[in-house]
Coordinates of C-alpha atoms in Angstrom, one line a residue:
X1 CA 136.7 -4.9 -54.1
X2 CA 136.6 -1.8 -52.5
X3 CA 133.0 -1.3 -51.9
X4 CA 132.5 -4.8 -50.8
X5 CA 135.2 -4.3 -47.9
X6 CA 133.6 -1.2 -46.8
X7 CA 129.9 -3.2 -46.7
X8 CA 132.0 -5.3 -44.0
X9 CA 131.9 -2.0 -42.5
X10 CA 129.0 -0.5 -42.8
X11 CA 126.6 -3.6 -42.9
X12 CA 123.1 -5.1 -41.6
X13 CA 125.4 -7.0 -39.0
X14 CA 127.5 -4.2 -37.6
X15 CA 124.4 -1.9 -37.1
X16 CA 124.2 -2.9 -33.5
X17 CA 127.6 -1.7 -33.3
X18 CA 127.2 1.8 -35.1
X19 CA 123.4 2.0 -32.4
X20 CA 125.5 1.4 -29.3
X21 CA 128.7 3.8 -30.9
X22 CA 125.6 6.5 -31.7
X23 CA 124.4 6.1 -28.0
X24 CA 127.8 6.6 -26.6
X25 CA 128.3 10.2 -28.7
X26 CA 124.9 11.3 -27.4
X27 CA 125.5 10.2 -24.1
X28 CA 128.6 12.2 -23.6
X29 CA 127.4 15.5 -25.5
X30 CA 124.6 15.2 -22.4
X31 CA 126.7 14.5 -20.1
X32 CA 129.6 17.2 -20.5
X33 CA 126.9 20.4 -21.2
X34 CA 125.0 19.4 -18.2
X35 CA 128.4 18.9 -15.5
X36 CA 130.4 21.3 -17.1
X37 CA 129.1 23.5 -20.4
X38 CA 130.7 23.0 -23.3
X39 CA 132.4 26.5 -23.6
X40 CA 133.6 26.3 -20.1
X41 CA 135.5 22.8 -21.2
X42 CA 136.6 24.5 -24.3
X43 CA 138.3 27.6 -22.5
X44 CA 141.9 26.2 -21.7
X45 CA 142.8 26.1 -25.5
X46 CA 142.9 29.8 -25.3
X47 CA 146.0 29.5 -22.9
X48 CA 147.8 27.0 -24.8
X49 CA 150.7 28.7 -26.7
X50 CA 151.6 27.8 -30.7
X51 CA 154.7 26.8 -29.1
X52 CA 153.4 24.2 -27.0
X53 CA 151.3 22.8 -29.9
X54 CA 154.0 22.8 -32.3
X55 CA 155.7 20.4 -30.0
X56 CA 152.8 18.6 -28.8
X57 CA 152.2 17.9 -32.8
X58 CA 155.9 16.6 -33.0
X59 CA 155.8 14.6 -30.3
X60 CA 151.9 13.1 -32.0
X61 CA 153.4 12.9 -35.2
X62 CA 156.8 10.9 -34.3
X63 CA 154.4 8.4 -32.7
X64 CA 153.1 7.5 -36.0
X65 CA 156.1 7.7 -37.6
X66 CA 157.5 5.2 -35.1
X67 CA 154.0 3.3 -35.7
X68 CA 154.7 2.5 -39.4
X69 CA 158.5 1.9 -38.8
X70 CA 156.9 -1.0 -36.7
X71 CA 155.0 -1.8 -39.5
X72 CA 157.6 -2.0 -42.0
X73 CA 160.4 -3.8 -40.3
X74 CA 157.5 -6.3 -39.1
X75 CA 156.2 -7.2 -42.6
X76 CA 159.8 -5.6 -44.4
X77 CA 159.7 -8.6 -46.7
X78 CA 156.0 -6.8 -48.2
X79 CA 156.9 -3.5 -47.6
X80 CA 160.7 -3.2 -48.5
X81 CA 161.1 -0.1 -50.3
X82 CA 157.6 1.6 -49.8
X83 CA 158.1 3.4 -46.4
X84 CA 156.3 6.5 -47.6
X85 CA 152.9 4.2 -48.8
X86 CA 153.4 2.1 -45.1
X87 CA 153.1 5.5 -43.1
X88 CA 150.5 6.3 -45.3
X89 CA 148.6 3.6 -44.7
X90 CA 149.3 3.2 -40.7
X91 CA 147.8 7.1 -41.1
X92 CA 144.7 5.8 -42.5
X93 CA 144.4 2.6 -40.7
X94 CA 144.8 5.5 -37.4
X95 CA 142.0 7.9 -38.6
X96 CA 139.4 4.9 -39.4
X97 CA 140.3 3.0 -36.2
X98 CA 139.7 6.0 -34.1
X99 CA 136.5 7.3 -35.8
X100 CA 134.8 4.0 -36.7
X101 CA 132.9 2.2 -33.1
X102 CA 133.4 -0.7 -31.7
X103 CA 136.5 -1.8 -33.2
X104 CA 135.1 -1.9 -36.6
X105 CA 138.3 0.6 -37.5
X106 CA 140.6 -2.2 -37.0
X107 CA 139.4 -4.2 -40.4
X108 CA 140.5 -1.0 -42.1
X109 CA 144.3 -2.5 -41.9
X110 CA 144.2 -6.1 -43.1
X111 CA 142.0 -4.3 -46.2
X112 CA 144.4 -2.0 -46.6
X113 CA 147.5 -4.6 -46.6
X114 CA 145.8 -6.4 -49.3
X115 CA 144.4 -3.3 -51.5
X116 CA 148.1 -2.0 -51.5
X117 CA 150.4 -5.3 -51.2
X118 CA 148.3 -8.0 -51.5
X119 CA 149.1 -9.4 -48.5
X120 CA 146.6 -11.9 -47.2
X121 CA 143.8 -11.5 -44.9
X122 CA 145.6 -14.3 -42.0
X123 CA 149.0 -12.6 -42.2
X124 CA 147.7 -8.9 -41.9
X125 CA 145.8 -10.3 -39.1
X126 CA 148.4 -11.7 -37.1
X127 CA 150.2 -8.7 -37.7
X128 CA 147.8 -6.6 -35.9
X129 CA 146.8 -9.0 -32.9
X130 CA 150.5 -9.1 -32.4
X131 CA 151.0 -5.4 -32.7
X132 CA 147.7 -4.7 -30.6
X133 CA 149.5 -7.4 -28.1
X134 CA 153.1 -5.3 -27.6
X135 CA 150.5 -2.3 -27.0
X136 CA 149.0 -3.9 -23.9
X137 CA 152.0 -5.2 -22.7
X138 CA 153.8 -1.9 -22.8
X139 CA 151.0 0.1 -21.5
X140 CA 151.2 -2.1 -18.5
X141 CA 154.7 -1.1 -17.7
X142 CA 154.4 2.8 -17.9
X143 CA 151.3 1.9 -15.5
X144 CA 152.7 0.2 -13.0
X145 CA 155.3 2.3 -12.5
X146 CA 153.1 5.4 -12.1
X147 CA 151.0 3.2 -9.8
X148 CA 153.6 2.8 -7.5
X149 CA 154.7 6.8 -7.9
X150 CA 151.2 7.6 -6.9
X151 CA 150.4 5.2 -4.4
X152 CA 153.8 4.2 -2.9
X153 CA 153.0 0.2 -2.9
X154 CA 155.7 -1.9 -3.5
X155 CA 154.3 -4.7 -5.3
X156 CA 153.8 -2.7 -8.1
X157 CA 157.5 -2.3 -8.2
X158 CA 158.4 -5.8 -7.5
X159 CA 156.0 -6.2 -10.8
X160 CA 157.8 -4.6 -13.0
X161 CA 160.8 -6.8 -14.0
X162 CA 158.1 -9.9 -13.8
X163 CA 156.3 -7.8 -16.6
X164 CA 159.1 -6.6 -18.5
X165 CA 160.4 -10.7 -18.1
X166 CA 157.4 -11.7 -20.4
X167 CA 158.7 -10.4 -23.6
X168 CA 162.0 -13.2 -23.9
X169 CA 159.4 -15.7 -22.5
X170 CA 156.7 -15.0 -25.3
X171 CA 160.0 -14.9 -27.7
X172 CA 161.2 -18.5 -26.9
X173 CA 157.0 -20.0 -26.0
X174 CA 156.2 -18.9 -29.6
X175 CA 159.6 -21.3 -30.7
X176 CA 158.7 -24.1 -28.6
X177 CA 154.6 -23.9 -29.6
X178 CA 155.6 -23.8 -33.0
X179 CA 157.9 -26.9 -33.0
X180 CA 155.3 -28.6 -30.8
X181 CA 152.0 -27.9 -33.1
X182 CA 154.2 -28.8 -36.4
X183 CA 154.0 -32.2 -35.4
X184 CA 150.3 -32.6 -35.6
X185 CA 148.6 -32.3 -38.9
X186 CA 145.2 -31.3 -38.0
X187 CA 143.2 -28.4 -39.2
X188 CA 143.4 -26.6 -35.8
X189 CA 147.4 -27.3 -35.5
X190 CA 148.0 -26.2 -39.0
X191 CA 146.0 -22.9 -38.7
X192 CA 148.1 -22.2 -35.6
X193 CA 151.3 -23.2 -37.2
X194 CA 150.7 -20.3 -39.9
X195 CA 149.9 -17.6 -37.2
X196 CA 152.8 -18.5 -35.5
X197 CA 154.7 -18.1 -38.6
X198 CA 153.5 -14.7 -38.9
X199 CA 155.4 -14.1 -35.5
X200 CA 158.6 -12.9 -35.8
X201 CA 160.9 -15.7 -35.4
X202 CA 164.5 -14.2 -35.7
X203 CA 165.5 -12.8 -31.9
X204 CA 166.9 -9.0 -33.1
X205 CA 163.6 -8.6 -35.2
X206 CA 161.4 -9.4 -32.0
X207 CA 162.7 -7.8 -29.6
X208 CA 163.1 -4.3 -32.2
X209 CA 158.9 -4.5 -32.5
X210 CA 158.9 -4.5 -28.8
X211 CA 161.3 -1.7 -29.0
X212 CA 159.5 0.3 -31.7
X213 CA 156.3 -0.2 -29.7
X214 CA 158.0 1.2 -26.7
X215 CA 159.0 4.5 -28.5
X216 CA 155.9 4.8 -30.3
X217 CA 153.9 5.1 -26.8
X218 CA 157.0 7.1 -25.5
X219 CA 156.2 10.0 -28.0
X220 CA 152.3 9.5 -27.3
X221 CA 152.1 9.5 -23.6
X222 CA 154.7 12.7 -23.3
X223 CA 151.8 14.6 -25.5
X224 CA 148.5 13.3 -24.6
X225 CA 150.1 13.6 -20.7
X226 CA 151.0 17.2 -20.9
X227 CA 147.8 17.6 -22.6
X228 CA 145.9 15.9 -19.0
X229 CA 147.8 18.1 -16.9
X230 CA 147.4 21.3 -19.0
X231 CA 143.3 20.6 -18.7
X232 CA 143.4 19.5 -15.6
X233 CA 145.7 20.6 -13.5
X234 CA 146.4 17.1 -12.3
X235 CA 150.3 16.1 -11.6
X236 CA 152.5 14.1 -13.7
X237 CA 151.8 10.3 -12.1
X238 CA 147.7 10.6 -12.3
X239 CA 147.9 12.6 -15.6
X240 CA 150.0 9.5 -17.2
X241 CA 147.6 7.0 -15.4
X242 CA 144.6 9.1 -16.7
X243 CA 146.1 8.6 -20.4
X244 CA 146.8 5.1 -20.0
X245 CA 143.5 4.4 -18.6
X246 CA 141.5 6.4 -21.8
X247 CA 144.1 4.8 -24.6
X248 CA 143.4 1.5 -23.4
X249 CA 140.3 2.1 -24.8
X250 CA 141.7 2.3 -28.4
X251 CA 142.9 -1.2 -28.2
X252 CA 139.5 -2.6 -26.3
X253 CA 136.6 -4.0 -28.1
X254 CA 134.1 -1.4 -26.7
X255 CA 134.3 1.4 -28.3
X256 CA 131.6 4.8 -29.6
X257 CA 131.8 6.7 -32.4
X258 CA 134.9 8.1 -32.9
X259 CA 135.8 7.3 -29.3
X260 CA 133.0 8.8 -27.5
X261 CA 132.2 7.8 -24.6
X262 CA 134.1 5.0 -24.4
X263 CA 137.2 6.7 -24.1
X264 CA 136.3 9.5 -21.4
X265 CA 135.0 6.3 -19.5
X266 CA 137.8 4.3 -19.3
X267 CA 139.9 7.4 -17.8
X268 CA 137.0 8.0 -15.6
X269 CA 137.6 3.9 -14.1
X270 CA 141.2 5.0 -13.7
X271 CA 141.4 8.2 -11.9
X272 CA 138.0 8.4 -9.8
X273 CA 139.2 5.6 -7.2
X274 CA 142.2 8.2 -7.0
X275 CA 139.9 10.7 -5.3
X276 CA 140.2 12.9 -8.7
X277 CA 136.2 14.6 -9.2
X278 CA 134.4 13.8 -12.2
X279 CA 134.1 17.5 -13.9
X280 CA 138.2 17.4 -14.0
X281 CA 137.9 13.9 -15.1
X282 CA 135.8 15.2 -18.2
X283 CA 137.6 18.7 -18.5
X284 CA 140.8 16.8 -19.2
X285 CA 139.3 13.7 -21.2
X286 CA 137.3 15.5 -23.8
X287 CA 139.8 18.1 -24.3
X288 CA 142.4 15.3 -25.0
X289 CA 139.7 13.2 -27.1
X290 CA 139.6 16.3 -29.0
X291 CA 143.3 16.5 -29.6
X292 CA 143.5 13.0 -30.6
X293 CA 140.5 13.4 -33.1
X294 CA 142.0 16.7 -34.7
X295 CA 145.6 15.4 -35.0
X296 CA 144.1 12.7 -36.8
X297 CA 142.5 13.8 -39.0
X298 CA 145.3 16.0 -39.9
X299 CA 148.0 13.0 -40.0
X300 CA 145.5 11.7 -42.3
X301 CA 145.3 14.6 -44.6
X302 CA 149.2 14.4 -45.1
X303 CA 148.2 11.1 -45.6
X304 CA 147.0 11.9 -48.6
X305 CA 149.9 13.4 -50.4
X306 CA 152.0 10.6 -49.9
X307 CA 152.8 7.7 -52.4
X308 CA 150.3 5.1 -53.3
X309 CA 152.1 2.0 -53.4
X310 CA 152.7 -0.1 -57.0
X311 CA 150.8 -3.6 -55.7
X312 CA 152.7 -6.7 -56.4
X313 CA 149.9 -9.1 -57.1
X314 CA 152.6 -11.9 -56.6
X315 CA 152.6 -11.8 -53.0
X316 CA 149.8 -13.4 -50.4

């Protein structure tokens, strides 16, 4: 079972993914020894003081922390009683998602649902889309309020209770679609009657995901921001724009090796029509990328030393 999930992985079909990942990595090594040397990029790390780390790395890890409480109280029904294996597998799910290109990290968590609680393939799915959906949606609100910080136009402020607005909406649309496609007994209707069932349907439940989301990237953006402007030298509203801009990345189909690429590009789309110059672009970007890759890597080594869960072959 094992090895054939990882051939879903690393497969005749995803090769195209793993070429264009490969060409990403390359292109970026180029790119940063060429603009700025690689030992000028690496320089600032010397100035950054254990004390700063040390709470940079609680701020990282309380972000995954908060990541597999979402987990858990979304699927508690699975996971009651097996916090320890959930946060180790939301560290695992983290370090494969943000190594692996082109998304392909993202299979590692429906495999791992049903390797660990048998859950099936559909509801693990759901779970994730869902998930991957509260991260957008509260991505966009940190953004547009930074927006309108740094470019004083109030429409993005006018935006923001229209975008906070959508999460009761998409709590009672998913009630409505449900009763409506429940009524039809086609193939198409009953599929989408069982994703919607993998939404959460009690009102405290959905709106604590959405609330769990929100402290998750809380945590994140207060590390991977002071991060930006310690690289950088870039002020608080176009340092958080910068990070929203490269995680959005994470959650995007196109995606290198571990990131690569990718990641420093989608920063690069955010903060150039800002007026900031490439070379701080990259000085900040990589250094972050860096941070991100190390811290997981670690998360995941603690990983390791945490429970493996019983699985209870009972449940789909």
């Amino acid at each position: 079972m094992a090895n054939s999930n990882f051939d879903k992985i690393f497969s005749y079909h995803t090769l195209g993914r793993w070429i264009l990942g490969l060409a990403l990595l390359i292109g970026l090594v180029v790119l940063v020894e060429y603009q700025i040397g690689w030992l000028v990029l690496l320089v600032p790390w010397i100035h950054l003081s254990v004390t700063q780390l040390a709470v940079l790395l609680f701020f990282t890890g309380a972000s995954y922390v908060l990541r597999a409480v979402r987990f858990y109280d979304y699927s508690h029904k699975i996971l009651g009683g097996a916090f320890l294996a959930t946060l180790r597998l939301t560290l695992f799910h983290n370090l494969l998602n943000n190594f692996l290109p082109m998304r392909l990290g993202e299979l590692a968590y429906p495999m791992l649902m049903k390797r660990y609680f048998a859950q099936d393939y559909l509801a693990s799915s759901v779970t994730l889309l869902w998930t991957r959906v509260l991260d957008l949606h509260f991505l966009g609100l940190p953004a547009l309020i930074f927006l309108y910080v740094v470019q004083q136009f109030s429409l993005w402020l006018l935006l923001i209770p229209v975008w906070i607005s959508l999460v009761p909406i998409a709590y009672w649309g998913r009630g409505y679609i449900y009763t409506w496609v429940k009524q039809y007994d086609s193939y198409i209707m009953s599929l989408l009657a069982k994703i919607l069932q993998n939404i959460p349907d009690q009102a405290y439940q959905f709106y604590r995901i959405w609330l769990w989301t929100a402290l998750t990237w809380t945590c994140k953006l207060l590390a991977f921001s002071f991060m930006v402007m310690h690289f950088s030298g870039l002020d608080l509203g176009r340092a958080v724009l910068g990070t929203l801009g490269a995680e959005l990345s994470t959650v995007l189909p196109i995606h290198g090796i571990a990131g690569a690429g990718s990641y420093e590009l989608a920063m690069s789309v955010i903060l150039v029509p800002l007026g900031i110059d490439l070379t701080t672009i990259l000085q900040a970007a990589v250094n972050l990328h860096l941070y991100l890759l190390g811290t997981s890597l670690l998360f995941a080594a603690i990983g390791w030393l945490l429970p493996y869960p019983k699985v209870n072959h009972n449940e789909s």
